[in-house]
Short mmCIF file of C-alpha atoms and ligand atoms in Angstrom, two decimals:
data_model
loop_
_atom_site.label_atom_id
_atom_site.label_comp_id
_atom_site.label_asym_id
_atom_site.label_seq_id
_atom_site.Cartn_x
_atom_site.Cartn_y
_atom_site.Cartn_z
CA MET X 2 291.44 -51.05 190.10
CA ASP X 3 289.87 -49.18 192.95
CA ARG X 4 290.33 -51.73 195.66
CA ARG X 5 292.17 -49.24 197.87
CA GLY X 6 288.96 -47.29 198.09
CA PHE X 7 287.46 -50.09 200.10
CA LEU X 8 290.29 -50.56 202.54
CA ALA X 9 289.25 -50.29 206.14
CA SER X 10 291.43 -47.71 207.84
CA GLY X 11 294.36 -48.92 209.83
CA ALA X 12 293.08 -52.03 211.54
CA ALA X 13 296.04 -54.37 211.23
CA LEU X 14 294.85 -57.91 211.03
CA ALA X 15 297.04 -59.93 213.27
CA LEU X 16 296.88 -63.69 213.41
CA SER X 17 293.18 -63.90 212.87
CA PRO X 18 291.56 -67.13 214.07
CA ARG X 19 290.68 -67.97 210.50
CA PHE X 20 294.34 -68.66 209.87
CA SER X 21 294.56 -71.28 212.57
CA PHE X 22 293.15 -74.74 212.19
CA SER X 23 291.85 -77.78 213.93
CA ARG X 24 291.39 -81.19 212.41
CA GLU X 25 287.81 -81.44 213.54
CA ASN X 26 286.09 -81.40 210.20
CA PRO X 27 282.38 -80.64 210.00
CA ALA X 28 280.19 -83.63 209.17
CA ARG X 29 277.99 -81.34 207.12
CA LEU X 30 278.25 -78.48 204.69
CA ARG X 31 275.14 -76.37 204.55
CA LEU X 32 274.64 -73.89 201.73
CA ALA X 33 272.70 -70.75 202.50
CA THR X 34 272.82 -67.03 201.99
CA SER X 35 274.76 -65.06 204.53
CA ARG X 36 276.17 -61.59 205.11
CA GLN X 37 279.85 -60.92 205.41
CA SER X 38 282.01 -57.88 205.84
CA LEU X 39 284.34 -58.17 202.87
CA VAL X 40 285.67 -54.65 202.72
CA GLY X 41 285.76 -53.50 206.32
CA ALA X 42 283.49 -51.91 208.88
CA ALA X 43 283.23 -48.59 207.04
CA HIS X 44 281.07 -50.31 204.42
CA PRO X 45 277.94 -52.44 204.69
CA ALA X 46 278.30 -56.19 204.81
CA THR X 47 277.83 -58.00 201.51
CA GLN X 48 275.12 -60.54 200.84
CA VAL X 49 276.94 -63.76 199.85
CA TRP X 50 276.26 -67.45 199.36
CA ALA X 51 278.19 -69.50 201.85
CA TYR X 52 279.06 -72.97 203.12
CA ASN X 53 278.34 -73.09 206.85
CA GLY X 54 277.75 -69.36 207.02
CA ALA X 55 281.17 -68.05 206.00
CA VAL X 56 283.20 -67.26 202.90
CA PRO X 57 285.36 -69.14 202.31
CA GLY X 58 283.69 -72.26 203.71
CA PRO X 59 285.43 -74.20 206.46
CA VAL X 60 288.99 -75.36 205.86
CA LEU X 61 288.71 -79.14 205.72
CA ARG X 62 291.87 -80.85 206.99
CA TYR X 63 292.60 -84.51 206.65
CA ARG X 64 295.66 -86.69 206.67
CA GLN X 65 296.72 -88.52 203.52
CA GLY X 66 294.90 -91.84 203.19
CA GLU X 67 291.96 -90.77 205.35
CA ARG X 68 288.39 -90.91 204.16
CA LEU X 69 286.31 -87.78 203.71
CA ARG X 70 282.62 -88.08 204.51
CA ILE X 71 280.48 -84.98 204.31
CA GLU X 72 276.78 -84.50 203.94
CA VAL X 73 275.84 -81.49 201.85
CA GLU X 74 272.57 -79.76 202.57
CA ASN X 75 271.38 -77.19 200.07
CA ALA X 76 269.21 -74.47 201.58
CA LEU X 77 269.71 -72.12 198.62
CA ASP X 78 267.11 -71.33 195.96
CA ALA X 79 269.37 -72.88 193.33
CA ASP X 80 270.37 -76.46 192.58
CA THR X 81 274.03 -77.23 193.20
CA THR X 82 276.73 -79.90 193.45
CA VAL X 83 280.12 -80.01 195.18
CA HIS X 84 283.22 -80.72 193.14
CA TRP X 85 286.41 -81.65 195.03
CA HIS X 86 288.90 -79.98 192.77
CA GLY X 87 292.11 -81.93 192.20
CA VAL X 88 291.20 -85.00 194.23
CA ARG X 89 291.65 -88.32 192.41
CA LEU X 90 288.38 -89.79 193.58
CA PRO X 91 285.79 -92.25 192.26
CA ASN X 92 283.76 -90.78 189.40
CA ALA X 93 280.45 -90.90 191.27
CA MET X 94 281.86 -88.48 193.90
CA ASP X 95 283.15 -85.92 191.40
CA GLY X 96 280.19 -83.58 191.71
CA VAL X 97 279.46 -82.91 188.05
CA PRO X 98 275.70 -82.50 187.50
CA HIS X 99 274.03 -84.86 185.01
CA LEU X 100 277.37 -86.53 184.35
CA THR X 101 278.24 -88.07 187.72
CA GLN X 102 275.18 -87.25 189.83
CA ALA X 103 271.81 -85.53 189.83
CA PRO X 104 271.94 -81.94 191.05
CA ILE X 105 271.40 -81.41 194.78
CA ALA X 106 267.99 -79.79 194.69
CA ALA X 107 267.30 -76.26 195.86
CA LYS X 108 265.50 -75.71 199.20
CA GLY X 109 266.55 -78.78 201.09
CA GLY X 110 268.27 -81.25 198.78
CA ARG X 111 270.97 -83.42 200.32
CA PHE X 112 273.84 -85.52 199.09
CA THR X 113 276.60 -87.34 200.94
CA TYR X 114 280.09 -87.35 199.50
CA GLU X 115 282.40 -90.06 200.72
CA PHE X 116 285.80 -91.02 199.32
CA ASP X 117 289.42 -91.71 200.23
CA LEU X 118 292.13 -89.09 199.88
CA PRO X 119 295.06 -90.73 198.08
CA ASP X 120 297.21 -87.62 197.64
CA ALA X 121 298.57 -85.11 200.11
CA GLY X 122 298.29 -81.49 199.05
CA THR X 123 296.25 -78.34 198.72
CA PHE X 124 292.87 -78.92 197.10
CA TRP X 125 289.56 -77.10 197.22
CA TYR X 126 285.83 -77.55 196.83
CA HIS X 127 283.24 -75.56 194.91
CA PRO X 128 279.94 -76.02 193.02
CA HIS X 129 279.97 -77.34 189.46
CA LEU X 130 276.55 -76.02 188.54
CA GLY X 131 275.81 -72.43 187.66
CA SER X 132 279.46 -71.93 188.50
CA PRO X 133 279.91 -68.31 187.38
CA GLU X 134 277.22 -67.22 189.82
CA GLN X 135 277.66 -69.77 192.60
CA VAL X 136 281.42 -69.41 192.91
CA GLY X 137 281.14 -65.69 192.23
CA ARG X 138 278.81 -65.31 195.21
CA GLY X 139 281.23 -67.02 197.58
CA LEU X 140 280.85 -70.80 197.43
CA TYR X 141 284.31 -72.32 197.83
CA GLY X 142 286.60 -73.64 200.53
CA ALA X 143 289.98 -75.24 201.07
CA LEU X 144 290.54 -78.98 201.33
CA ILE X 145 293.94 -79.66 202.84
CA VAL X 146 295.40 -83.15 202.92
CA GLU X 147 298.46 -83.32 205.15
CA GLU X 148 301.42 -85.55 204.45
CA ARG X 149 301.76 -88.49 206.80
CA ALA X 150 304.94 -86.79 208.05
CA PRO X 151 304.48 -83.11 207.21
CA PRO X 152 307.58 -80.94 206.86
CA GLN X 153 308.57 -78.87 209.89
CA VAL X 154 307.18 -75.36 209.69
CA ASP X 155 306.12 -72.85 212.32
CA ARG X 156 302.76 -72.20 210.70
CA ASP X 157 300.77 -73.89 207.96
CA LEU X 158 298.42 -71.30 206.47
CA VAL X 159 295.83 -71.16 203.74
CA TRP X 160 295.10 -68.05 201.70
CA VAL X 161 292.03 -68.35 199.53
CA LEU X 162 292.26 -65.60 196.90
CA ALA X 163 288.92 -64.39 195.61
CA ASP X 164 287.87 -61.57 193.35
CA TRP X 165 284.61 -59.66 193.70
CA ARG X 166 282.82 -57.12 191.57
CA LEU X 167 281.27 -54.78 194.12
CA ASP X 168 279.44 -51.50 193.84
CA ARG X 169 279.97 -48.47 196.12
CA GLU X 170 277.72 -49.99 198.77
CA ALA X 171 279.79 -53.18 198.75
CA ARG X 172 276.94 -55.05 197.04
CA LEU X 173 277.72 -57.70 194.48
CA VAL X 174 277.15 -56.39 190.99
CA GLU X 175 274.65 -58.72 189.32
CA GLY X 176 274.87 -59.87 185.73
CA PHE X 177 276.79 -63.08 186.38
CA GLY X 178 277.76 -64.78 183.17
CA ASN X 179 276.82 -61.83 180.93
CA ALA X 180 277.89 -62.05 177.30
CA MET X 181 280.44 -59.27 177.60
CA ASP X 182 282.37 -61.04 180.38
CA ALA X 183 281.85 -64.47 178.89
CA SER X 184 283.22 -63.60 175.46
CA HIS X 185 286.29 -61.82 176.85
CA ALA X 186 288.46 -62.53 179.90
CA GLY X 187 285.61 -63.60 182.21
CA ARG X 188 284.20 -61.76 185.21
CA ILE X 189 287.14 -59.87 186.62
CA GLY X 190 286.17 -57.85 189.65
CA ASN X 191 287.43 -54.80 191.52
CA THR X 192 288.09 -56.19 194.99
CA VAL X 193 290.44 -59.00 195.96
CA THR X 194 289.95 -60.73 199.28
CA VAL X 195 292.17 -63.13 201.17
CA ASN X 196 290.14 -65.58 203.24
CA GLY X 197 286.98 -63.58 202.81
CA ALA X 198 288.13 -60.03 203.61
CA ILE X 199 290.52 -57.46 202.28
CA ARG X 200 293.62 -57.46 204.42
CA GLU X 201 295.64 -54.44 205.39
CA SER X 202 298.49 -56.47 206.77
CA PHE X 203 299.52 -59.87 207.93
CA THR X 204 301.74 -60.24 210.96
CA VAL X 205 304.75 -62.52 210.89
CA ARG X 206 307.64 -63.04 213.26
CA ALA X 207 311.25 -62.70 212.24
CA GLY X 208 312.85 -66.12 211.85
CA GLU X 209 309.66 -68.05 211.34
CA ARG X 210 309.08 -70.48 208.50
CA ILE X 211 305.58 -70.48 207.03
CA ARG X 212 303.98 -72.91 204.65
CA LEU X 213 301.60 -70.75 202.71
CA ARG X 214 298.98 -72.52 200.64
CA LEU X 215 297.55 -70.23 197.97
CA ILE X 216 294.28 -71.16 196.30
CA ASN X 217 292.90 -69.15 193.40
CA ALA X 218 289.14 -69.44 193.89
CA SER X 219 288.38 -66.49 191.58
CA ASN X 220 286.10 -66.85 188.58
CA ALA X 221 288.55 -65.32 186.16
CA ARG X 222 291.34 -63.31 187.77
CA ILE X 223 294.90 -64.55 187.39
CA TYR X 224 297.48 -63.76 190.10
CA ALA X 225 301.23 -63.32 190.04
CA PRO X 226 302.08 -62.57 193.67
CA THR X 227 305.54 -61.42 194.72
CA PHE X 228 306.77 -60.80 198.26
CA GLU X 229 309.07 -57.79 198.45
CA GLY X 230 312.37 -58.64 200.11
CA HIS X 231 311.50 -62.33 200.29
CA GLU X 232 312.13 -65.33 198.09
CA PRO X 233 309.44 -67.86 198.86
CA ARG X 234 310.07 -71.28 197.34
CA ILE X 235 307.31 -73.04 195.52
CA ILE X 236 307.20 -76.51 197.06
CA ALA X 237 303.98 -77.79 195.49
CA LEU X 238 301.72 -76.95 192.54
CA ASP X 239 298.08 -78.01 192.49
CA GLY X 240 298.87 -80.01 195.62
CA HIS X 241 301.68 -82.04 194.10
CA PRO X 242 305.28 -81.69 195.35
CA LEU X 243 307.80 -79.84 193.26
CA VAL X 244 311.53 -80.08 193.56
CA ALA X 245 312.02 -77.05 195.80
CA HIS X 246 313.28 -74.02 193.97
CA ARG X 247 313.16 -70.24 194.01
CA ASP X 248 310.90 -68.86 191.43
CA ALA X 249 309.98 -65.26 190.96
CA SER X 250 307.35 -66.09 188.38
CA LEU X 251 304.53 -67.79 190.20
CA VAL X 252 301.40 -67.43 188.10
CA LEU X 253 298.14 -68.80 189.44
CA GLY X 254 295.23 -69.13 187.07
CA PRO X 255 291.69 -69.75 188.37
CA GLY X 256 291.47 -73.10 190.13
CA MET X 257 295.22 -73.43 190.59
CA ARG X 258 297.10 -73.76 193.87
CA ALA X 259 300.67 -73.30 195.01
CA ASP X 260 302.32 -74.17 198.31
CA LEU X 261 305.03 -71.67 199.19
CA LEU X 262 307.70 -72.00 201.82
CA LEU X 263 308.14 -68.49 203.18
CA ASP X 264 311.18 -67.95 205.37
CA CYS X 265 310.73 -64.69 207.25
CA ALA X 266 314.31 -63.49 207.20
CA ALA X 267 313.76 -59.73 207.44
CA GLN X 268 314.20 -57.46 210.49
CA PRO X 269 311.75 -57.32 213.39
CA GLY X 270 309.44 -54.35 212.93
CA SER X 271 309.95 -54.15 209.18
CA THR X 272 307.17 -54.01 206.60
CA HIS X 273 307.08 -55.58 203.13
CA ARG X 274 304.48 -55.39 200.42
CA VAL X 275 302.89 -58.38 198.78
CA ILE X 276 302.22 -57.26 195.22
CA ASP X 277 300.05 -58.94 192.65
CA GLY X 278 301.44 -57.85 189.30
CA PHE X 279 299.85 -60.20 186.80
CA TYR X 280 298.01 -57.55 184.80
CA ARG X 281 300.57 -55.08 183.52
CA GLN X 282 299.87 -51.51 184.56
CA ARG X 283 297.39 -52.79 187.11
CA ALA X 284 299.67 -54.09 189.83
CA TYR X 285 298.27 -53.55 193.31
CA GLU X 286 299.16 -54.32 196.89
CA LEU X 287 297.49 -57.48 198.14
CA MET X 288 298.59 -56.75 201.71
CA LYS X 289 301.65 -55.98 203.79
CA LEU X 290 303.77 -58.45 205.66
CA GLN X 291 304.22 -56.78 209.01
CA TYR X 292 307.06 -58.11 211.15
CA ALA X 293 306.34 -58.13 214.86
CA SER X 294 308.93 -56.44 217.03
CA GLU X 295 309.89 -59.61 218.91
CA LYS X 296 313.42 -60.86 218.44
CA PRO X 297 313.92 -63.46 215.70
CA LEU X 298 312.76 -66.99 216.35
CA ARG X 299 315.97 -68.30 214.77
CA GLN X 300 318.98 -66.88 212.96
CA ALA X 301 319.34 -69.43 210.18
CA PHE X 302 316.88 -71.62 208.36
CA ALA X 303 317.12 -75.35 207.81
CA PRO X 304 317.37 -76.51 204.19
CA VAL X 305 314.11 -76.53 202.26
CA PRO X 306 312.35 -79.81 203.01
CA ARG X 307 311.43 -82.19 200.23
CA LEU X 308 307.82 -83.29 200.20
CA PRO X 309 307.23 -86.99 199.55
CA PRO X 310 305.78 -87.69 196.08
CA ASN X 311 302.12 -88.61 195.74
CA PRO X 312 301.25 -92.11 194.45
CA VAL X 313 300.42 -90.95 190.93
CA PRO X 314 301.23 -93.51 188.20
CA GLU X 315 304.07 -92.44 185.91
CA PRO X 316 303.09 -92.14 182.23
CA GLU X 317 305.10 -94.31 179.87
CA LEU X 318 306.08 -91.91 177.13
CA SER X 319 307.39 -94.50 174.67
CA SER X 320 303.99 -96.18 174.43
CA ALA X 321 301.81 -93.11 175.05
CA GLN X 322 299.05 -92.30 172.59
CA ARG X 323 298.83 -88.71 171.47
CA HIS X 324 295.79 -86.53 170.98
CA ARG X 325 295.44 -82.92 170.04
CA ILE X 326 292.76 -80.77 171.65
CA VAL X 327 292.10 -77.33 170.24
CA PHE X 328 290.51 -74.52 172.23
CA GLY X 329 288.90 -71.86 170.09
CA GLY X 330 286.43 -68.99 170.00
CA GLY X 331 286.15 -65.77 171.95
CA MET X 332 285.64 -62.30 170.53
CA MET X 333 286.85 -62.37 166.95
CA GLY X 334 287.33 -66.14 167.05
CA ALA X 335 285.68 -68.60 164.66
CA LEU X 336 282.55 -70.27 166.04
CA PRO X 337 280.05 -72.83 164.75
CA ALA X 338 276.87 -71.34 163.26
CA GLN X 339 274.31 -69.96 165.75
CA SER X 340 276.70 -70.22 168.70
CA ARG X 341 276.71 -66.55 169.63
CA GLN X 342 272.92 -66.41 169.40
CA ARG X 343 272.79 -69.35 171.83
CA GLY X 344 275.17 -67.55 174.18
CA LEU X 345 278.12 -69.80 173.39
CA PHE X 346 281.48 -68.20 172.72
CA TRP X 347 284.10 -70.92 173.07
CA THR X 348 284.87 -74.29 171.57
CA VAL X 349 286.76 -77.48 172.29
CA ASN X 350 287.73 -79.25 169.05
CA GLY X 351 285.26 -77.07 167.20
CA ALA X 352 282.22 -77.81 169.36
CA ALA X 353 280.63 -75.46 171.88
CA VAL X 354 278.91 -77.32 174.69
CA PRO X 355 276.62 -75.47 177.12
CA GLU X 356 277.29 -75.95 180.80
CA HIS X 357 276.11 -79.40 181.79
CA GLU X 358 273.97 -80.35 178.92
CA HIS X 359 272.23 -83.58 179.82
CA GLN X 360 274.04 -85.67 177.25
CA HIS X 361 277.73 -85.03 176.89
CA SER X 362 279.35 -87.23 174.34
CA PRO X 363 283.04 -87.72 175.05
CA ILE X 364 285.60 -86.01 172.83
CA LEU X 365 288.07 -88.74 173.73
CA ASN X 366 287.69 -92.38 174.67
CA LEU X 367 290.72 -93.41 176.70
CA ARG X 368 291.72 -96.93 177.58
CA ARG X 369 292.10 -97.53 181.27
CA GLY X 370 295.74 -98.03 182.20
CA GLN X 371 297.06 -96.54 178.96
CA SER X 372 299.45 -93.55 178.93
CA TYR X 373 298.46 -90.45 176.98
CA VAL X 374 300.02 -87.22 175.87
CA LEU X 375 297.51 -84.48 175.18
CA GLU X 376 298.59 -81.54 173.12
CA LEU X 377 296.47 -78.60 174.24
CA VAL X 378 296.32 -75.83 171.68
CA ASN X 379 294.97 -72.37 172.46
CA GLU X 380 293.97 -70.71 169.21
CA THR X 381 292.35 -67.79 170.97
CA ALA X 382 293.65 -64.40 172.05
CA TRP X 383 292.81 -65.12 175.70
CA HIS X 384 294.22 -67.00 178.69
CA HIS X 385 292.66 -70.35 179.56
CA PRO X 386 293.47 -72.41 182.66
CA ILE X 387 292.59 -75.90 181.43
CA HIS X 388 291.65 -78.38 184.15
CA LEU X 389 291.20 -82.17 183.96
CA HIS X 390 289.13 -83.97 186.57
CA GLY X 391 290.00 -87.24 188.30
CA HIS X 392 293.68 -87.31 187.35
CA ALA X 393 296.97 -85.51 187.78
CA PHE X 394 299.18 -84.98 184.75
CA ARG X 395 302.78 -84.07 184.11
CA LEU X 396 303.28 -80.66 182.53
CA GLY X 397 305.41 -81.53 179.55
CA ALA X 398 307.06 -84.92 179.37
CA ALA X 399 308.80 -84.85 182.72
CA GLY X 400 307.59 -81.64 184.34
CA ALA X 401 305.69 -81.01 187.53
CA TRP X 402 302.46 -82.81 188.40
CA ALA X 403 299.37 -80.65 188.24
CA ASP X 404 295.65 -80.80 187.48
CA SER X 405 295.54 -77.54 185.51
CA VAL X 406 297.66 -75.81 182.96
CA LEU X 407 297.42 -72.11 182.15
CA LEU X 408 297.50 -71.63 178.39
CA ASP X 409 298.68 -68.20 177.35
CA PRO X 410 297.03 -66.60 174.30
CA LYS X 411 297.99 -68.40 171.08
CA SER X 412 300.07 -71.00 172.85
CA ARG X 413 300.19 -74.74 173.35
CA ALA X 414 301.21 -77.14 176.06
CA GLU X 415 301.58 -80.87 176.45
CA VAL X 416 300.43 -82.90 179.41
CA ALA X 417 301.15 -86.58 180.06
CA PHE X 418 299.26 -88.98 182.29
CA VAL X 419 298.01 -92.51 182.80
CA ALA X 420 294.24 -92.78 182.31
CA ASP X 421 293.84 -94.93 185.41
CA ASN X 422 290.58 -93.63 186.83
CA PRO X 423 287.47 -95.02 185.11
CA GLY X 424 284.56 -92.73 184.35
CA ASP X 425 283.50 -89.63 182.48
CA TRP X 426 285.69 -86.69 183.41
CA MET X 427 285.43 -83.01 182.60
CA LEU X 428 288.18 -81.24 180.73
CA HIS X 429 287.42 -77.54 180.82
CA CYS X 430 288.56 -73.99 181.17
CA HIS X 431 288.46 -72.78 184.77
CA VAL X 432 287.56 -69.25 183.77
CA LEU X 433 284.04 -70.04 184.85
CA GLU X 434 282.40 -67.77 182.29
CA HIS X 435 284.29 -69.65 179.56
CA GLN X 436 283.36 -73.01 181.02
CA ALA X 437 279.68 -72.03 181.04
CA THR X 438 279.72 -70.82 177.44
CA GLY X 439 281.26 -73.71 175.57
CA MET X 440 284.76 -74.44 176.78
CA MET X 441 284.09 -77.76 178.42
CA ALA X 442 284.31 -81.32 177.21
CA VAL X 443 284.17 -84.87 178.52
CA VAL X 444 286.95 -87.42 178.41
CA ARG X 445 285.88 -91.03 178.98
CA VAL X 446 288.17 -93.57 180.64
CA ALA X 447 286.98 -97.17 180.34
CU1 C2O A 21 287.45 -76.65 189.90
CU2 C2O A 21 285.66 -78.71 186.93
O1 C2O A 21 286.57 -77.66 188.41
CU1 CU A 22 289.00 -69.96 179.19
#
């Protein structure tokens, strides 16, 4: 990839104000076009779509148990909705057009979202209408819910990872959702930004402990970040606490999040690369960790803190009902008649459903309060991050809690959960070009 070609020369990005936070959340999110310098001053700014004028939109910070109330005002030329990814909220607040609400109309439509935040963790918000284009143009932001007693760290940071397809003038390449992208791996770009700009370096201090919240807001790109000379521990996945452990193999599909505990144990003045190596042969440097020259803040680190579990009901495996859901299609995959002509390339249990058809009939009817094990089968030759709305599930029988699972090509996974949240919920691939061309379904809990 030719991302290096866009790097602004030299300018080390120190602790930019975007990395700091206040808990004064905006009462309003306004969608409009904006211009932003994604690739540095040597190139023109890029025309983007933004919440409150910036990409990513504002970091919303609440404390667990608080209530979010935000009025959305849509000044774009396109209808939209806001989905609060990963939050176990009432169905009517889920932001799925035609299923849970009417679209928020172009040129002035408004809608107020209001709901409680039961779980602490790293979540995010984005449109659920025309997603390949709307997310691809910059509509997303972090939603952070702090624990009632957060673990002691020196800094709590959010990195929103986004992927852009830009031309030489740093303009977005059009053709969102084209058939070529949609029938293959999705729209993978040529420029990766962290919090809305490419970063040359990120300054840390020796001895500091950082909680780093990674959010993959990209349409289709998968990340496998490693920190040279460091062993960050994954302490949460998709917002939910994990038993702290070292893990070299963090893989973040679109929509997924990970909270890392990064102990900065290297020497003052030293430099370390952060490498994203998910695509073999196409590893690149995301940025450098640049240690300031100050003497270390501390010599030894406290043990890794344990985050308190979220109040997610535990599935009862002995009585769980099982269902099998098969994801199919793609280039060379089998498809129902006429699908390709209709621009549909993917299926869930044999059916290809266009993005937000007015009538979705559920592929599963789940009984409220009942435990379920879903066997998710990927029959295709492609990766699919499968995301369920309104719930968290265990990966495997007793694995980590999450709201997404990345299915490798020709693989399967099981997830277990209690269907405790009534309503119609999306189950879909978070490669947005796949979602928009058939790989989405509805699960009804009643
Ligand atoms: Cu972030 Cu339906 O997804
Ligand atoms: Cu997919």
